[in-house]
Short mmCIF file of C-alpha atoms in Angstrom, two decimals:
data_model
loop_
_atom_site.label_atom_id
_atom_site.label_comp_id
_atom_site.label_asym_id
_atom_site.label_seq_id
_atom_site.Cartn_x
_atom_site.Cartn_y
_atom_site.Cartn_z
CA MET W 1149 -49.74 -62.93 49.38
CA ASN W 1150 -47.07 -62.65 52.04
CA PHE W 1151 -48.88 -59.76 53.72
CA PHE W 1152 -52.24 -61.54 53.88
CA LEU W 1153 -50.76 -64.66 55.35
CA THR W 1154 -48.97 -62.87 58.14
CA PHE W 1155 -51.98 -60.69 58.88
CA PHE W 1156 -54.46 -63.54 58.94
CA LEU W 1157 -52.44 -65.90 61.07
CA ASN W 1158 -50.96 -63.27 63.33
CA SER W 1159 -51.69 -64.55 66.81
CA ALA W 1160 -49.36 -64.27 69.80
CA LYS W 1161 -49.46 -68.01 70.54
CA PHE W 1162 -48.31 -69.19 67.19
CA GLU W 1163 -46.19 -66.24 66.25
CA ASN W 1164 -42.78 -67.83 66.01
CA LYS W 1165 -43.98 -71.02 64.41
CA ILE W 1166 -46.16 -69.26 61.89
CA LEU W 1167 -43.47 -66.80 60.92
CA ILE W 1168 -41.23 -69.72 60.17
CA GLU W 1169 -44.03 -71.44 58.24
CA THR W 1170 -44.95 -68.42 56.14
CA SER W 1171 -41.36 -67.70 55.21
CA MET W 1172 -40.96 -71.35 54.23
CA LEU W 1173 -44.11 -71.08 52.16
CA THR W 1174 -42.90 -67.99 50.41
CA GLU W 1175 -39.65 -69.77 49.63
CA PHE W 1176 -41.69 -72.35 47.75
CA GLY W 1177 -43.57 -69.53 46.14
CA LYS W 1178 -40.31 -68.27 44.68
CA ILE W 1179 -39.60 -71.68 43.22
CA PHE W 1180 -43.09 -71.76 41.79
CA ALA W 1181 -42.58 -68.39 40.17
CA PHE W 1182 -39.31 -69.60 38.70
CA MET W 1183 -40.94 -72.69 37.21
CA LEU W 1184 -43.76 -70.61 35.82
CA ILE W 1185 -41.37 -68.22 34.10
CA ALA W 1186 -39.44 -71.10 32.60
CA ILE W 1187 -42.58 -72.62 31.15
CA ILE W 1188 -43.89 -69.30 29.88
CA PHE W 1189 -40.54 -68.47 28.29
CA VAL W 1190 -40.56 -71.62 26.23
CA VAL W 1191 -44.22 -71.48 25.31
CA VAL W 1192 -44.13 -67.84 24.24
CA THR W 1193 -41.02 -68.33 22.12
CA VAL W 1194 -42.39 -71.35 20.33
CA PHE W 1195 -45.74 -69.68 19.78
CA MET W 1196 -44.19 -66.49 18.42
CA SER W 1197 -41.97 -68.35 16.03
CA LYS W 1198 -44.91 -70.45 14.84
CA LEU W 1199 -46.73 -67.21 14.21
CA VAL W 1200 -43.99 -65.64 12.18
CA ARG W 1201 -42.47 -68.36 10.09
CA PRO W 1202 -43.94 -69.59 6.82
CA ALA W 1203 -45.20 -73.14 6.64
CA ARG W 1204 -45.18 -74.56 3.13
CA PRO W 1205 -44.83 -78.31 3.36
CA THR W 1206 -44.30 -80.24 0.16
CA LYS W 1207 -43.94 -83.97 -0.25
CA GLU W 1208 -40.23 -83.80 -0.96
CA LYS W 1209 -39.60 -81.46 1.91
CA LEU W 1210 -41.10 -83.88 4.38
CA MET W 1211 -39.02 -86.83 3.25
CA ILE W 1212 -36.36 -88.13 5.55
CA TYR W 1213 -33.02 -86.45 4.99
CA GLU W 1214 -30.40 -88.83 3.66
CA CYS W 1215 -27.88 -86.52 2.00
CA GLY W 1216 -30.03 -86.03 -1.05
CA GLU W 1217 -30.77 -89.66 -1.85
CA ASN W 1218 -33.98 -91.55 -1.48
CA PRO W 1219 -34.02 -92.96 2.03
CA GLU W 1220 -33.34 -96.67 2.13
CA GLY W 1221 -33.87 -99.03 4.98
CA THR W 1222 -35.27 -98.13 8.32
CA PRO W 1223 -33.87 -95.44 10.62
CA TRP W 1224 -34.35 -97.74 13.60
CA VAL W 1225 -30.90 -99.26 13.66
CA LYS W 1226 -29.56 -101.66 16.22
CA PHE W 1227 -27.00 -100.03 18.41
CA ASN W 1228 -24.50 -101.44 20.80
CA ILE W 1229 -26.01 -102.55 24.08
CA ARG W 1230 -22.93 -101.33 25.90
CA PHE W 1231 -24.53 -97.89 25.81
CA TYR W 1232 -27.16 -99.22 28.20
CA VAL W 1233 -24.53 -100.51 30.60
CA VAL W 1234 -22.66 -97.22 30.51
CA ALA W 1235 -25.87 -95.29 31.16
CA LEU W 1236 -26.77 -97.55 34.06
CA ILE W 1237 -23.40 -97.15 35.71
CA PHE W 1238 -23.54 -93.42 35.19
CA LEU W 1239 -26.96 -93.21 36.77
CA ILE W 1240 -25.93 -95.03 39.88
CA PHE W 1241 -22.84 -92.98 40.49
CA ASP W 1242 -24.63 -89.77 39.65
CA VAL W 1243 -27.26 -90.47 42.29
CA GLU W 1244 -24.45 -91.29 44.69
CA VAL W 1245 -22.85 -87.93 44.10
CA VAL W 1246 -26.16 -86.13 44.52
CA LEU W 1247 -26.72 -87.83 47.84
CA LEU W 1248 -23.18 -87.14 48.99
CA VAL W 1249 -23.36 -83.41 48.43
CA PRO W 1250 -25.66 -82.58 51.37
CA TRP W 1251 -23.66 -84.92 53.58
CA THR W 1252 -20.46 -83.02 52.84
CA VAL W 1253 -22.09 -79.80 53.98
CA VAL W 1254 -23.48 -80.94 57.32
CA TYR W 1255 -21.46 -83.91 58.52
CA GLN W 1256 -19.19 -81.85 60.74
CA GLN W 1257 -22.04 -80.85 63.02
CA TYR W 1258 -22.62 -84.46 64.00
CA GLY W 1259 -19.09 -85.36 64.96
CA LEU W 1260 -17.63 -88.78 64.41
CA ALA W 1261 -20.96 -90.55 63.84
CA GLY W 1262 -21.78 -88.26 60.96
CA TYR W 1263 -18.43 -88.96 59.38
CA PHE W 1264 -18.81 -92.71 59.65
CA ILE W 1265 -22.28 -92.70 58.12
CA GLY W 1266 -20.73 -91.22 55.01
CA VAL W 1267 -17.91 -93.73 55.10
CA ILE W 1268 -20.32 -96.65 55.31
CA PHE W 1269 -22.33 -95.26 52.36
CA LEU W 1270 -19.20 -94.88 50.28
CA PHE W 1271 -18.05 -98.34 51.32
CA PHE W 1272 -21.16 -100.04 49.97
CA LEU W 1273 -20.95 -98.13 46.76
CA GLY W 1274 -17.28 -98.96 46.54
CA LEU W 1275 -18.17 -102.64 46.76
CA GLY W 1276 -20.42 -102.23 43.79
CA MET W 1277 -17.68 -100.43 41.89
CA ALA W 1278 -15.18 -103.18 42.64
CA TYR W 1279 -17.65 -105.75 41.35
CA GLU W 1280 -18.19 -104.03 38.05
CA TRP W 1281 -14.51 -103.24 37.65
CA LYS W 1282 -13.67 -106.89 38.06
CA LYS W 1283 -16.41 -107.95 35.70
CA GLY W 1284 -14.99 -105.67 33.02
CA ASP W 1285 -17.98 -103.33 32.72
CA LEU W 1286 -15.77 -100.26 32.78
CA GLU W 1287 -14.13 -101.23 29.50
CA TRP W 1288 -15.90 -100.60 26.25
CA ALA W 1289 -14.89 -103.87 24.68
CA ARG W 1290 -17.15 -106.66 25.73
CA PRO W 1291 -15.61 -108.61 28.59
CA TYR W 1292 -15.10 -112.32 28.32
CA PRO W 1293 -17.65 -114.11 30.44
CA GLN W 1294 -15.99 -115.11 33.70
CA SER W 1295 -17.28 -118.56 34.43
CA SER W 1296 -17.20 -119.57 38.05
CA LYS W 1297 -14.65 -122.09 39.13
CA LEU W 1298 -17.07 -124.70 40.40
CA LYS W 1299 -16.21 -127.48 37.99
CA ASN W 1300 -13.82 -129.11 40.43
CA ALA W 1301 -16.43 -129.06 43.16
CA VAL W 1302 -18.60 -131.63 41.43
CA LYS W 1303 -15.98 -134.31 40.99
CA GLY W 1304 -17.22 -137.84 40.85
CA VAL W 1305 -20.62 -137.09 39.42
CA GLU W 1306 -21.21 -139.11 36.30
CA THR W 1307 -23.10 -137.40 33.58
CA SER W 1308 -24.82 -139.57 30.99
CA LEU W 1309 -23.94 -138.77 27.45
CA PRO W 1310 -26.60 -138.76 24.74
CA VAL W 1311 -26.74 -141.91 22.64
CA THR W 1312 -24.87 -141.45 19.41
CA SER W 1313 -24.98 -143.60 16.36
CA GLU W 1314 -21.29 -144.25 16.01
CA LYS W 1315 -19.24 -145.93 18.67
CA MET V 1423 16.25 -104.51 -16.01
CA LYS V 1424 15.24 -105.30 -19.55
CA SER V 1425 14.70 -103.07 -22.49
CA THR V 1426 11.59 -103.19 -24.61
CA GLU V 1427 13.32 -105.07 -27.44
CA GLU V 1428 14.35 -107.84 -25.08
CA LEU V 1429 10.84 -108.05 -23.65
CA PHE V 1430 9.43 -108.17 -27.15
CA ALA V 1431 11.77 -110.99 -28.02
CA ILE V 1432 10.76 -112.97 -24.93
CA LEU V 1433 7.06 -112.48 -25.63
CA LYS V 1434 7.38 -113.34 -29.28
CA GLU V 1435 9.19 -116.50 -28.42
CA LYS V 1436 6.52 -117.59 -25.96
CA PHE V 1437 3.33 -116.50 -27.69
CA GLY V 1438 4.21 -116.32 -31.37
CA ASP V 1439 1.23 -115.07 -33.30
CA ALA V 1440 -0.53 -113.31 -30.49
CA VAL V 1441 2.22 -110.74 -30.18
CA LEU V 1442 1.86 -108.62 -33.24
CA GLN V 1443 4.52 -105.98 -33.51
CA LEU V 1444 6.81 -103.61 -31.72
CA ASN V 1445 6.03 -100.04 -32.51
CA THR V 1446 9.08 -97.90 -31.86
CA LYS V 1447 8.12 -94.80 -33.82
CA LEU V 1448 6.07 -93.29 -31.00
CA PRO V 1449 7.47 -90.25 -29.20
CA LYS V 1450 7.75 -91.46 -25.63
CA GLU V 1451 7.87 -95.22 -25.27
CA ALA V 1452 7.80 -98.23 -27.53
CA VAL V 1453 4.46 -100.04 -27.59
CA ILE V 1454 3.90 -103.73 -28.15
CA ASP V 1455 0.69 -104.61 -30.01
CA VAL V 1456 -1.11 -107.72 -28.90
CA THR V 1457 -4.29 -109.52 -29.96
CA PRO V 1458 -7.25 -108.96 -27.67
CA SER V 1459 -8.16 -112.56 -26.98
CA GLN V 1460 -4.73 -113.46 -25.63
CA ILE V 1461 -4.17 -110.50 -23.37
CA ALA V 1462 -5.10 -112.40 -20.22
CA GLU V 1463 -2.60 -115.18 -20.83
CA ILE V 1464 0.10 -112.71 -21.72
CA SER V 1465 -0.63 -110.79 -18.51
CA TRP V 1466 -0.35 -113.92 -16.40
CA PHE V 1467 2.94 -114.70 -18.06
CA LEU V 1468 4.24 -111.20 -17.55
CA ARG V 1469 3.32 -111.17 -13.90
CA ASP V 1470 4.45 -114.61 -12.91
CA THR V 1471 7.73 -115.16 -14.70
CA GLU V 1472 10.77 -114.79 -12.50
CA GLU V 1473 12.80 -112.74 -14.90
CA LEU V 1474 9.96 -110.33 -15.74
CA GLN V 1475 7.80 -109.84 -12.62
CA PHE V 1476 5.46 -107.13 -13.82
CA ASP V 1477 3.57 -106.75 -10.58
CA ASN V 1478 2.18 -103.26 -11.07
CA LEU V 1479 -0.43 -102.20 -13.58
CA ILE V 1480 -0.02 -98.45 -13.56
CA LEU V 1481 -2.72 -97.60 -16.01
CA LEU V 1482 -5.30 -99.14 -18.25
CA THR V 1483 -6.99 -96.76 -20.61
CA GLY V 1484 -9.15 -96.82 -23.68
CA LEU V 1485 -8.47 -94.95 -26.90
CA ASP V 1486 -10.47 -94.04 -29.93
CA ASP V 1487 -8.18 -94.52 -32.88
CA ASP V 1488 -10.33 -92.39 -35.15
CA ASN V 1489 -9.53 -94.48 -38.19
CA GLY V 1490 -13.01 -95.44 -39.33
CA GLU V 1491 -14.94 -94.05 -42.27
CA LYS V 1492 -17.12 -91.10 -41.51
CA VAL V 1493 -20.72 -91.54 -42.66
CA LYS V 1494 -22.99 -88.56 -42.92
CA LEU V 1495 -26.43 -89.04 -41.37
CA GLU V 1496 -29.69 -87.34 -42.33
CA ASP V 1497 -29.52 -84.65 -39.69
CA GLY V 1498 -26.13 -83.42 -40.82
CA THR V 1499 -24.03 -85.07 -38.15
CA THR V 1500 -21.37 -87.66 -38.91
CA GLU V 1501 -21.06 -91.12 -37.51
CA THR V 1502 -17.96 -93.24 -37.67
CA LYS V 1503 -18.22 -96.83 -38.86
CA GLY V 1504 -15.52 -99.44 -38.88
CA GLY V 1505 -12.18 -98.58 -37.41
CA THR V 1506 -10.81 -99.67 -34.08
CA LEU V 1507 -10.86 -98.85 -30.42
CA SER V 1508 -7.73 -99.60 -28.42
CA VAL V 1509 -6.91 -100.42 -24.85
CA VAL V 1510 -3.47 -99.47 -23.62
CA TYR V 1511 -1.81 -101.10 -20.61
CA HIS V 1512 1.11 -99.52 -18.84
CA LEU V 1513 2.96 -102.10 -16.77
CA GLU V 1514 5.89 -101.79 -14.46
CA SER V 1515 7.99 -104.01 -12.29
CA MET V 1516 8.85 -102.56 -8.94
CA LYS V 1517 11.52 -105.14 -8.19
CA LEU V 1518 13.32 -105.28 -11.48
CA LYS V 1519 12.59 -101.70 -12.48
CA HIS V 1520 11.51 -102.05 -16.07
CA LYS V 1521 8.41 -100.80 -17.80
CA LEU V 1522 6.31 -101.96 -20.69
CA VAL V 1523 3.42 -100.64 -22.71
CA LEU V 1524 0.97 -103.05 -24.31
CA ARG V 1525 -1.75 -102.16 -26.74
CA VAL V 1526 -4.78 -104.09 -27.86
CA SER V 1527 -7.02 -103.09 -30.79
CA THR V 1528 -10.61 -104.20 -31.26
CA ASP V 1529 -13.34 -103.33 -33.75
CA ARG V 1530 -15.36 -100.27 -33.06
CA ASP V 1531 -18.63 -102.05 -33.78
CA LYS V 1532 -18.03 -104.99 -31.46
CA PRO V 1533 -15.29 -104.15 -28.99
CA GLU V 1534 -14.51 -107.10 -26.72
CA VAL V 1535 -11.35 -107.62 -24.76
CA GLU V 1536 -10.46 -110.23 -22.19
CA THR V 1537 -10.27 -108.82 -18.69
CA VAL V 1538 -7.08 -108.68 -16.62
CA CYS V 1539 -8.84 -108.24 -13.27
CA LYS V 1540 -7.59 -111.54 -11.96
CA VAL V 1541 -4.01 -110.64 -12.73
CA TRP V 1542 -3.92 -107.13 -11.31
CA ALA V 1543 -6.80 -106.16 -9.02
CA CYS V 1544 -6.66 -102.48 -9.85
CA ALA V 1545 -7.77 -103.24 -13.39
CA ASP V 1546 -11.32 -103.62 -12.07
CA TRP V 1547 -12.20 -99.94 -11.98
CA HIS V 1548 -9.94 -98.97 -14.84
CA GLU V 1549 -11.82 -101.38 -17.06
CA ARG V 1550 -15.13 -100.02 -15.82
CA GLU V 1551 -13.96 -96.57 -16.85
CA ALA V 1552 -12.91 -97.82 -20.29
CA PHE V 1553 -16.33 -99.41 -20.64
CA ASP V 1554 -18.08 -96.25 -19.51
CA MET V 1555 -16.19 -93.90 -21.78
CA PHE V 1556 -15.72 -96.06 -24.90
CA GLY V 1557 -18.06 -98.99 -24.63
CA ILE V 1558 -15.34 -101.63 -24.63
CA LYS V 1559 -16.76 -104.81 -23.16
CA PHE V 1560 -14.40 -106.75 -20.95
CA LEU V 1561 -15.25 -110.45 -20.99
CA ASN V 1562 -15.46 -112.21 -17.61
CA HIS V 1563 -15.33 -108.95 -15.72
CA PRO V 1564 -17.01 -109.39 -12.30
CA ASP V 1565 -19.00 -106.15 -12.29
CA LEU V 1566 -19.04 -104.28 -15.59
CA ARG V 1567 -21.18 -101.16 -15.27
CA ARG V 1568 -20.77 -97.45 -15.65
CA ILE V 1569 -18.55 -95.76 -13.15
CA LEU V 1570 -18.37 -92.05 -13.99
CA MET V 1571 -21.58 -91.34 -15.88
CA PRO V 1572 -24.94 -91.97 -14.21
CA TYR V 1573 -25.96 -95.61 -14.28
CA ASP V 1574 -28.90 -94.98 -16.55
CA TRP V 1575 -27.09 -92.93 -19.20
CA GLU V 1576 -28.26 -94.41 -22.48
CA GLU V 1577 -26.64 -92.07 -24.92
CA SER V 1578 -23.60 -94.04 -25.94
CA TYR V 1579 -20.13 -93.46 -24.69
CA PRO V 1580 -18.77 -89.96 -24.11
CA LEU V 1581 -15.14 -90.15 -25.17
CA ARG V 1582 -15.75 -91.61 -28.60
CA LYS V 1583 -15.01 -89.18 -31.39
CA ASP V 1584 -18.55 -89.29 -32.75
CA TYR V 1585 -20.30 -88.68 -29.46
CA LYS V 1586 -23.29 -86.33 -29.40
CA ASN V 1587 -24.87 -84.91 -26.29
CA PRO V 1588 -28.48 -85.87 -25.67
CA GLU V 1589 -31.02 -83.08 -25.44
CA PHE V 1590 -32.37 -83.81 -21.97
CA TYR V 1591 -31.39 -86.01 -19.09
CA GLN V 1592 -34.07 -86.50 -16.44
CA GLY V 1593 -35.54 -83.10 -17.13
CA MET V 1594 -32.26 -81.19 -17.21
CA LYS V 1595 -31.14 -79.62 -20.46
CA VAL V 1596 -27.76 -81.01 -21.39
CA PRO V 1597 -26.20 -78.80 -24.07
CA TYR V 1598 -25.19 -75.24 -23.26
CA MET E 1219 -49.39 -71.65 11.13
CA GLY E 1220 -47.51 -68.95 9.32
CA LEU E 1221 -50.01 -66.32 10.27
CA LEU E 1222 -47.79 -63.53 9.10
CA ASP E 1223 -46.70 -65.14 5.83
CA LYS E 1224 -47.89 -62.76 3.15
CA GLU E 1225 -51.34 -62.51 4.64
CA PHE E 1226 -51.74 -58.77 4.65
CA THR E 1227 -53.12 -56.79 1.78
CA ASP E 1228 -52.49 -53.25 2.95
CA ASP E 1229 -49.29 -51.59 3.93
CA ASN E 1230 -49.55 -49.52 7.08
CA ILE E 1231 -46.97 -48.33 9.56
CA VAL E 1232 -47.23 -51.31 11.91
CA ILE E 1233 -46.64 -53.77 9.11
CA THR E 1234 -43.69 -51.77 7.87
CA LYS E 1235 -41.98 -51.76 11.22
CA VAL E 1236 -42.63 -55.43 11.76
CA GLU E 1237 -41.27 -56.12 8.28
CA ASP E 1238 -38.14 -54.18 9.08
CA LEU E 1239 -37.67 -56.07 12.29
CA LEU E 1240 -38.21 -59.49 10.78
CA ASN E 1241 -36.07 -58.79 7.76
CA TRP E 1242 -33.28 -57.44 9.90
CA ALA E 1243 -33.44 -60.50 12.11
CA ARG E 1244 -33.35 -62.81 9.12
CA LEU E 1245 -30.54 -61.18 7.22
CA SER E 1246 -28.30 -60.92 10.24
CA SER E 1247 -28.19 -64.62 10.87
CA LEU E 1248 -28.21 -66.43 7.58
CA TRP E 1249 -27.07 -69.92 8.42
CA GLN E 1250 -25.47 -71.47 5.42
CA MET E 1251 -25.52 -75.00 4.20
CA SER E 1252 -22.22 -74.92 2.47
CA PHE E 1253 -22.28 -77.14 -0.55
CA GLY E 1254 -18.65 -77.22 -1.49
CA LEU E 1255 -18.16 -79.31 -4.59
CA ALA E 1256 -14.89 -78.30 -6.23
CA CYS E 1257 -12.31 -75.52 -6.23
CA CYS E 1258 -14.80 -72.85 -5.23
CA ALA E 1259 -15.19 -74.72 -1.99
CA ILE E 1260 -11.61 -73.79 -1.10
CA GLU E 1261 -12.41 -70.15 -1.59
CA MET E 1262 -15.53 -70.57 0.50
CA MET E 1263 -13.47 -72.13 3.25
CA ALA E 1264 -11.07 -69.21 2.97
CA THR E 1265 -13.99 -66.87 3.37
CA SER E 1266 -15.14 -68.70 6.47
CA ALA E 1267 -11.68 -68.65 7.97
CA SER E 1268 -10.42 -65.85 10.11
CA HIS E 1269 -8.93 -63.54 7.50
CA TYR E 1270 -12.15 -62.81 5.65
CA ASP E 1271 -14.58 -63.83 8.30
CA PHE E 1272 -18.04 -65.09 7.45
CA ASP E 1273 -19.10 -65.39 11.05
CA ARG E 1274 -19.12 -61.66 11.61
CA PHE E 1275 -22.11 -61.49 9.26
CA GLY E 1276 -23.84 -64.14 11.29
CA VAL E 1277 -23.20 -66.87 8.77
CA ILE E 1278 -22.56 -70.18 10.49
CA PRO E 1279 -21.93 -73.37 8.52
CA ARG E 1280 -24.57 -76.00 9.17
CA PRO E 1281 -24.25 -79.59 8.05
CA SER E 1282 -27.90 -80.25 7.43
CA PRO E 1283 -30.32 -78.51 5.10
CA ARG E 1284 -32.98 -78.65 7.78
CA GLN E 1285 -31.11 -76.07 9.82
CA ALA E 1286 -29.97 -73.80 7.02
CA ASP E 1287 -31.26 -70.58 5.47
CA ILE E 1288 -28.99 -70.32 2.46
CA ILE E 1289 -27.18 -72.86 0.39
CA ILE E 1290 -24.00 -71.80 -1.36
CA ILE E 1291 -23.47 -73.99 -4.41
CA SER E 1292 -19.77 -73.70 -4.98
CA GLY E 1293 -18.19 -75.84 -7.64
CA THR E 1294 -18.97 -77.85 -10.73
CA VAL E 1295 -22.40 -79.40 -10.74
CA THR E 1296 -22.63 -82.75 -12.51
CA PHE E 1297 -25.85 -84.46 -13.48
CA LYS E 1298 -25.50 -87.05 -10.79
CA MET E 1299 -25.07 -84.33 -8.19
CA ALA E 1300 -27.81 -82.13 -9.62
CA ILE E 1301 -30.47 -84.67 -8.68
CA ARG E 1302 -29.26 -84.62 -5.08
CA ILE E 1303 -29.00 -80.84 -5.04
CA LYS E 1304 -32.61 -80.60 -6.04
CA ARG E 1305 -33.63 -82.96 -3.26
CA ILE E 1306 -31.58 -81.05 -0.70
CA TYR E 1307 -33.01 -77.74 -1.85
CA GLU E 1308 -36.50 -79.12 -1.44
CA GLN E 1309 -35.67 -80.25 2.07
CA MET E 1310 -34.63 -76.81 3.27
CA PRO E 1311 -37.33 -75.00 5.24
CA ASP E 1312 -38.70 -71.72 3.97
CA PRO E 1313 -37.57 -68.94 3.65
CA LYS E 1314 -34.54 -70.12 1.76
CA TYR E 1315 -32.04 -68.50 -0.57
CA ILE E 1316 -29.40 -69.72 -2.94
CA ILE E 1317 -26.04 -68.25 -3.80
CA SER E 1318 -24.44 -69.73 -6.88
CA MET E 1319 -20.73 -69.28 -6.45
CA GLY E 1320 -18.28 -69.50 -9.26
CA SER E 1321 -18.39 -69.92 -12.98
CA CYS E 1322 -19.29 -73.59 -13.05
CA SER E 1323 -22.48 -73.26 -11.10
CA ASN E 1324 -23.44 -70.03 -12.81
CA CYS E 1325 -23.26 -71.24 -16.39
CA GLY E 1326 -21.16 -74.38 -16.67
CA GLY E 1327 -17.91 -72.53 -16.51
CA PRO E 1328 -14.95 -73.77 -18.53
CA TYR E 1329 -16.89 -76.97 -19.29
CA TRP E 1330 -19.66 -75.25 -21.19
CA GLU E 1331 -18.63 -76.54 -24.58
CA HIS E 1332 -17.38 -80.07 -24.19
CA GLY E 1333 -18.49 -81.07 -20.71
CA TYR E 1334 -20.53 -84.21 -21.16
CA HIS E 1335 -21.45 -84.65 -17.55
CA VAL E 1336 -21.60 -81.04 -16.39
CA LEU E 1337 -24.86 -79.26 -15.77
CA LYS E 1338 -24.47 -75.90 -17.49
CA GLY E 1339 -25.54 -73.75 -14.60
CA VAL E 1340 -27.24 -74.84 -11.41
CA ASP E 1341 -30.18 -72.59 -12.21
CA ARG E 1342 -31.39 -75.35 -14.50
CA VAL E 1343 -32.52 -77.24 -11.41
CA ILE E 1344 -32.99 -74.73 -8.59
CA PRO E 1345 -33.93 -71.02 -8.56
CA VAL E 1346 -30.85 -68.97 -7.79
CA ASP E 1347 -31.01 -65.64 -5.95
CA VAL E 1348 -27.46 -64.32 -6.26
CA TYR E 1349 -24.79 -65.23 -8.79
CA VAL E 1350 -21.20 -64.64 -7.77
CA PRO E 1351 -18.94 -64.65 -10.83
CA GLY E 1352 -15.34 -65.70 -10.79
CA CYS E 1353 -13.27 -68.77 -11.28
CA PRO E 1354 -12.98 -69.00 -8.33
CA PRO E 1355 -14.37 -65.78 -6.94
CA ARG E 1356 -12.18 -64.10 -4.39
CA PRO E 1357 -13.45 -64.14 -0.80
CA GLU E 1358 -14.27 -60.47 -1.12
CA ALA E 1359 -16.46 -61.29 -4.08
CA LEU E 1360 -18.32 -63.92 -2.11
CA LEU E 1361 -18.79 -61.44 0.70
CA GLU E 1362 -20.21 -58.96 -1.76
CA GLY E 1363 -22.57 -61.66 -2.95
CA LEU E 1364 -23.66 -62.17 0.63
CA LEU E 1365 -24.24 -58.44 1.08
CA THR E 1366 -26.29 -58.34 -2.11
CA LEU E 1367 -28.41 -61.13 -0.73
CA GLN E 1368 -28.83 -59.22 2.50
CA ASN E 1369 -30.01 -56.19 0.55
CA LYS E 1370 -32.50 -58.36 -1.24
CA ILE E 1371 -33.84 -59.68 2.04
CA ARG E 1372 -34.02 -56.18 3.47
CA ASN E 1373 -36.45 -55.23 0.74
CA GLU E 1374 -38.77 -58.19 1.22
CA SER E 1375 -42.22 -57.61 2.54
CA LEU E 1376 -45.00 -59.39 4.35
CA VAL E 1377 -47.63 -57.82 2.18
CA LYS E 1378 -49.36 -60.07 -0.26
CA LYS E 1379 -48.75 -58.87 -3.75
CA SER E 1380 -52.06 -58.19 -5.34
CA VAL E 1381 -52.42 -58.97 -9.00
#
């Protein structure tokens, strides 16, 4: 494929540009080949094992495994919602790390401005981290809700109480 | 620290007829025989009195006294009728360091004993085991059901002397 | 699918070589669902430990029957447990094998006469492939049981047995 591309587009005017473009295209071709092999590897293995193994389903074999007893209740259990918070925090900082990695490689070519772009990025993410640290999201135990201290700001406002039967 | 004779004297003084006798001819320890309907009151007394303080029930076990008459059935096996089943309580005081053994005898055909679960909490499962193995019913027990055998084992109580294995249990052959 | 599961009626050279390959692959990595019930379980743990290694035969302990090839019933089997053993055996995927380890699971063991809650031999509920005698069997005995099972697997075939 490489040979045909270079032959077909080989003109003196576009030589440099096209050579760059074809080598970039063949780089993607390598990635494509890699993905293809990964998919084929999995598909062939699963297919071969399906071919070889016996399949004799019985009613008891297909029951849900519960250490030998009859399964009781539903397997959909409620789990702690803190897992969601932990996953969310992880996702954000993981994406931050992924975006920082190319910066660390090239920032020196751009002098001081390149350095400060990274610093500003980290600063904003640090603000977010400070917020969640203060709110107690980094602890596993559920934090006490931190109510805002605005009660004193509304002094002098009379609130009407609901009418009660006793005095 | 009191000896068994002193404890017997104290119990006899308090409960009179319910405390039957002191049996000192046994090899290891002397055993006090008690009537089954009064065992709960006697247990409360034993636990709560200042000078006795029996705060630990070490063991509660059932016994088959094997003193009934053996009746031969049609298929050649023997069954025991009459006679007694016993429950033995081993008590101890951790503070005052004395021990006591009580024994209660009930009829084999209608074995009923008052429970001591409220006095010592560990008696709960021990009484379930005595029920499972001998069939001794404990009155006012919170949860009297089989503990070692399967819950749906209908074939009587295994540790009685006249116990016979059933032929099949849920499709599995029981005897060897 | 199970296209190769006893579907062939004749026995030619290709089938023989494929049989050898599949049997070799299966016997070299028998993942065990260790069902340690009583004292034999200690000997099974000793076999899995480093002195008499089980792992060098490819035997890895798995906690779930869904991931296991063999189940080693080691220890006294009571009636309550026998019901669960049957369910667990049914939940193992084919091909599966059973090693009955020790006297109690072979024939009831020392409880054969008076045991009121003991199942006299686990082969009253599940079909056993290899019996390992002993009370408890030494680790070498259990290893010999494993090798016997491997020999049995080596001689298995894909060919459908015609009547």
